[in-house]
Amino acid sequence: MKRVYIIFVLIILLTICKKQTSDKTEEKKDDNVLVENVTQYMKYSAWAYALEEDIGKKPNEVKDKKLLNFGNAVIVKISKKINGKTYYKIQLPDNSEYWTLQDNLAKKFIVINKEDVKCYENPDDTYISKIKLQPGDYGTLLQEGTDDWIKVEFGAYRSIQDDQERKWVGVKWIKDGYTTDITVAHQAYYLYLANYNLIQQKNKTEAIKYLKEALDVQGGVETEITPLIKETIAQLESQQ
């Protein structure tokens, strides 16, 4: 009888241990989500921290960190929720690893390279917007749909009519009229910053500075939107 009792107790203990192990495994599974080596790109300059325990600290409080810049390619290894925000563990080309906010990264950059490109509020032709996108309009890919539809968050200002004030484009769906070339995206990003300073800040000097930075991308390489940037600089400088 005593032997039966001991066996019964052992079975209960093994069951409890198995459940606790299972709970911990499930908790870890929910906490860290492995990602299949997805390449993404920095949306702007931001600090990345080598140690997970440094997340949430100010940059001047962290010793082991790396400043990453717009367009830098990284490989996403792990996704993790920390203090209500999603962070990625990323790997750089030299195999070093850091942590950065998910919001700091983009799957792809989208730059309009055709005139009067139609955009939509939903991925359906009946949801067409009155806004028509123009060459140089910059955005980041949010979602790839079916039948060539893509959802993009645009950093661009466009008016519905030529004589109206330009409005923020924001999130739209498009099907064509764009490029994902990283060099073009780098130039378009500076063009976006120039337009922001011109339209929102009314600062022509700062706008011209960003436009000239756009021309210096990749050592001054010419792209399909380079003529637009040069033309904009000439217009602004003639007004000063």
Coordinates of C-alpha atoms in Angstrom, one line a residue:
M1 CA 0.0 0.0 0.0
K2 CA 2.8 2.3 0.9
R3 CA 4.5 1.6 -2.5
V4 CA 1.2 2.4 -4.4
Y5 CA 1.0 5.7 -2.5
I6 CA 4.5 6.7 -3.4
I7 CA 3.9 5.9 -7.1
F8 CA 0.7 7.9 -7.0
V9 CA 2.6 10.9 -5.5
L10 CA 5.3 10.6 -8.1
I11 CA 2.8 10.6 -10.9
I12 CA 1.2 13.8 -9.5
L13 CA 4.6 15.5 -9.2
L14 CA 5.6 14.5 -12.7
T15 CA 2.3 15.9 -14.0
I16 CA 2.8 19.2 -12.2
C17 CA 6.3 19.5 -13.5
K18 CA 5.3 18.7 -17.1
K19 CA 2.5 21.4 -16.9
Q20 CA 4.9 24.0 -15.5
T21 CA 7.4 23.2 -18.2
S22 CA 4.7 23.4 -20.8
D23 CA 3.5 26.8 -19.4
K24 CA 7.0 28.2 -19.5
T25 CA 7.5 27.0 -23.0
E26 CA 4.2 28.5 -24.1
E27 CA 5.1 31.8 -22.3
K28 CA 8.5 31.9 -24.0
K29 CA 6.8 31.1 -27.3
D30 CA 4.5 34.1 -26.8
D31 CA 7.3 36.3 -25.6
N32 CA 9.8 35.7 -28.4
V33 CA 8.6 35.1 -31.9
L34 CA 11.3 33.8 -34.3
V35 CA 11.4 35.5 -37.7
E36 CA 12.8 33.7 -40.8
N37 CA 15.7 36.1 -41.5
V38 CA 13.6 38.8 -43.1
T39 CA 15.5 41.8 -44.5
Q40 CA 14.0 45.2 -43.6
Y41 CA 15.3 48.8 -43.8
M42 CA 15.7 51.7 -41.4
K43 CA 13.0 54.4 -42.0
Y44 CA 15.1 57.1 -40.4
S45 CA 18.1 57.5 -38.1
A46 CA 17.6 55.7 -34.8
W47 CA 19.7 54.1 -32.0
A48 CA 19.8 50.3 -31.6
Y49 CA 20.9 48.7 -28.3
A50 CA 23.0 45.6 -28.0
L51 CA 21.5 44.5 -24.7
E52 CA 17.8 43.7 -24.2
E53 CA 18.0 45.1 -20.6
D54 CA 18.9 48.5 -22.0
I55 CA 15.6 48.8 -23.9
G56 CA 13.6 51.8 -22.6
K57 CA 16.7 53.8 -21.5
K58 CA 17.9 57.0 -23.0
P59 CA 20.8 56.8 -25.5
N60 CA 23.1 58.7 -23.2
E61 CA 22.5 56.0 -20.5
V62 CA 23.5 53.1 -22.8
K63 CA 27.1 52.2 -23.6
D64 CA 26.7 49.4 -26.2
K65 CA 24.6 50.9 -28.9
K66 CA 24.7 51.6 -32.7
L67 CA 23.3 54.6 -34.6
L68 CA 21.6 53.3 -37.8
N69 CA 20.6 55.6 -40.6
F70 CA 17.9 55.8 -43.2
G71 CA 18.0 52.9 -45.7
N72 CA 20.4 50.7 -43.7
A73 CA 19.5 47.1 -44.4
V74 CA 19.1 44.7 -41.4
I75 CA 18.0 41.1 -40.9
V76 CA 15.2 40.6 -38.5
K77 CA 15.8 37.6 -36.2
I78 CA 13.3 37.8 -33.3
S79 CA 10.2 39.8 -32.6
K80 CA 9.4 40.5 -28.9
K81 CA 6.8 42.5 -26.9
I82 CA 8.5 44.6 -24.3
N83 CA 6.5 47.1 -22.2
G84 CA 3.6 47.0 -24.6
K85 CA 5.8 47.8 -27.7
T86 CA 7.2 45.4 -30.3
Y87 CA 10.9 45.3 -30.6
Y88 CA 13.0 43.4 -33.2
K89 CA 16.3 41.7 -32.6
I90 CA 18.3 42.6 -35.7
Q91 CA 21.5 41.4 -37.3
L92 CA 23.8 43.8 -39.2
P93 CA 26.1 42.7 -42.2
D94 CA 29.0 42.2 -39.7
N95 CA 26.8 39.7 -37.8
S96 CA 26.5 41.9 -34.8
E97 CA 23.1 42.0 -33.2
Y98 CA 21.0 44.8 -31.7
W99 CA 17.4 45.6 -30.5
T100 CA 15.3 48.3 -32.2
L101 CA 11.7 49.3 -32.3
Q102 CA 9.6 47.6 -35.0
D103 CA 8.3 51.1 -36.0
N104 CA 11.9 52.1 -37.0
L105 CA 11.9 49.6 -39.8
A106 CA 10.1 49.3 -43.2
K107 CA 9.6 46.2 -45.3
K108 CA 10.2 48.2 -48.5
F109 CA 10.2 51.8 -49.7
I110 CA 7.8 52.9 -52.4
V111 CA 8.6 55.9 -54.6
I112 CA 6.1 57.1 -57.3
N113 CA 8.0 57.4 -60.6
K114 CA 5.1 58.2 -63.0
E115 CA 2.8 61.2 -63.4
D116 CA -0.8 61.3 -62.1
V117 CA -0.7 57.9 -60.5
K118 CA -4.1 56.8 -59.2
C119 CA -4.5 55.9 -55.5
Y120 CA -7.3 54.3 -53.6
E121 CA -8.8 54.1 -50.1
N122 CA -9.3 50.4 -50.4
P123 CA -7.9 47.8 -52.8
D124 CA -10.8 48.1 -55.2
D125 CA -11.3 50.4 -58.2
T126 CA -14.6 51.7 -56.8
Y127 CA -12.6 53.4 -53.9
I128 CA -10.5 55.7 -56.0
S129 CA -9.2 58.9 -54.4
K130 CA -9.3 62.3 -55.9
I131 CA -5.6 62.6 -55.2
K132 CA -3.2 61.8 -58.0
L133 CA 0.3 61.0 -56.9
Q134 CA 3.3 62.5 -58.7
P135 CA 7.0 61.5 -59.3
G136 CA 9.1 61.6 -56.1
D137 CA 6.2 61.0 -53.7
Y138 CA 7.7 58.8 -51.0
G139 CA 6.2 56.0 -48.9
T140 CA 6.7 52.8 -46.9
L141 CA 5.1 49.5 -47.7
L142 CA 2.5 48.4 -45.1
Q143 CA 0.9 45.4 -46.9
E144 CA 1.0 43.5 -50.1
G145 CA -2.5 42.5 -51.3
T146 CA -3.7 40.4 -54.2
D147 CA -3.8 41.4 -57.9
D148 CA -0.8 43.8 -57.6
W149 CA -2.4 45.9 -54.9
I150 CA -0.1 47.4 -52.2
K151 CA -0.9 49.4 -49.1
V152 CA 1.5 52.3 -48.6
E153 CA 1.9 55.0 -46.0
F154 CA 2.9 58.1 -48.0
G155 CA 5.0 60.9 -46.6
A156 CA 3.8 63.3 -49.3
Y157 CA 1.5 66.4 -49.7
R158 CA -0.9 66.6 -52.7
S159 CA -3.9 68.7 -53.5
I160 CA -7.1 67.6 -55.1
Q161 CA -7.2 70.6 -57.3
D162 CA -4.2 72.7 -58.5
D163 CA -5.4 75.8 -56.8
Q164 CA -6.1 74.2 -53.4
E165 CA -3.8 73.8 -50.4
R166 CA -1.8 70.6 -50.4
K167 CA -2.9 68.0 -47.9
W168 CA -1.1 65.0 -46.3
V169 CA -1.6 61.9 -48.4
G170 CA -1.2 59.3 -45.7
V171 CA -2.2 55.7 -46.2
K172 CA -3.4 54.7 -49.7
W173 CA -3.6 51.7 -51.9
I174 CA -1.9 51.7 -55.4
K175 CA -1.3 49.2 -58.2
D176 CA 1.4 50.7 -60.4
G177 CA 3.5 53.7 -61.1
Y178 CA 6.2 53.2 -58.5
T179 CA 9.7 51.9 -57.9
T180 CA 11.3 50.1 -54.9
D181 CA 14.9 51.1 -55.8
I182 CA 16.7 51.9 -52.5
T183 CA 18.8 54.8 -54.0
V184 CA 15.7 56.4 -55.5
A185 CA 14.0 56.0 -52.1
H186 CA 16.9 57.7 -50.3
Q187 CA 16.6 60.7 -52.6
A188 CA 12.8 60.7 -52.2
Y189 CA 13.2 60.7 -48.4
Y190 CA 15.2 63.9 -48.5
L191 CA 12.7 65.3 -51.0
Y192 CA 10.0 64.5 -48.5
L193 CA 11.9 66.3 -45.7
A194 CA 12.4 69.3 -48.0
N195 CA 8.6 69.5 -48.8
Y196 CA 7.8 69.2 -45.1
N197 CA 10.0 72.2 -44.3
L198 CA 8.7 74.1 -47.2
I199 CA 5.0 73.4 -46.6
Q200 CA 4.7 73.0 -42.9
Q201 CA 7.6 75.1 -41.6
K202 CA 7.7 77.7 -44.4
N203 CA 11.5 77.3 -44.3
K204 CA 13.0 77.6 -47.8
T205 CA 16.6 77.5 -46.6
E206 CA 16.1 74.2 -44.8
A207 CA 14.2 72.8 -47.7
I208 CA 17.1 73.7 -50.1
K209 CA 19.5 72.0 -47.7
Y210 CA 17.6 68.7 -47.8
L211 CA 17.3 68.9 -51.6
K212 CA 21.1 69.3 -51.9
E213 CA 21.5 66.4 -49.6
A214 CA 19.3 64.4 -51.9
L215 CA 21.7 65.1 -54.8
D216 CA 24.6 63.8 -52.7
V217 CA 23.1 60.4 -52.2
Q218 CA 25.5 57.6 -53.2
G219 CA 28.1 60.1 -54.2
G220 CA 25.8 62.1 -56.5
V221 CA 24.4 59.3 -58.6
E222 CA 21.7 60.3 -61.1
T223 CA 18.3 58.6 -60.7
E224 CA 14.9 59.1 -62.3
I225 CA 13.9 61.7 -59.8
T226 CA 17.2 63.7 -59.9
P227 CA 15.9 66.2 -62.6
L228 CA 12.9 66.9 -60.3
I229 CA 15.1 67.7 -57.4
K230 CA 17.4 69.9 -59.4
E231 CA 14.4 71.8 -60.8
T232 CA 12.9 72.3 -57.3
I233 CA 16.2 73.7 -56.1
A234 CA 16.4 76.1 -59.0
Q235 CA 12.8 77.3 -58.3
L236 CA 13.4 77.9 -54.6
E237 CA 16.8 79.6 -55.1
S238 CA 15.2 82.0 -57.7
Q239 CA 12.6 83.0 -55.1
Q240 CA 15.2 83.9 -52.4

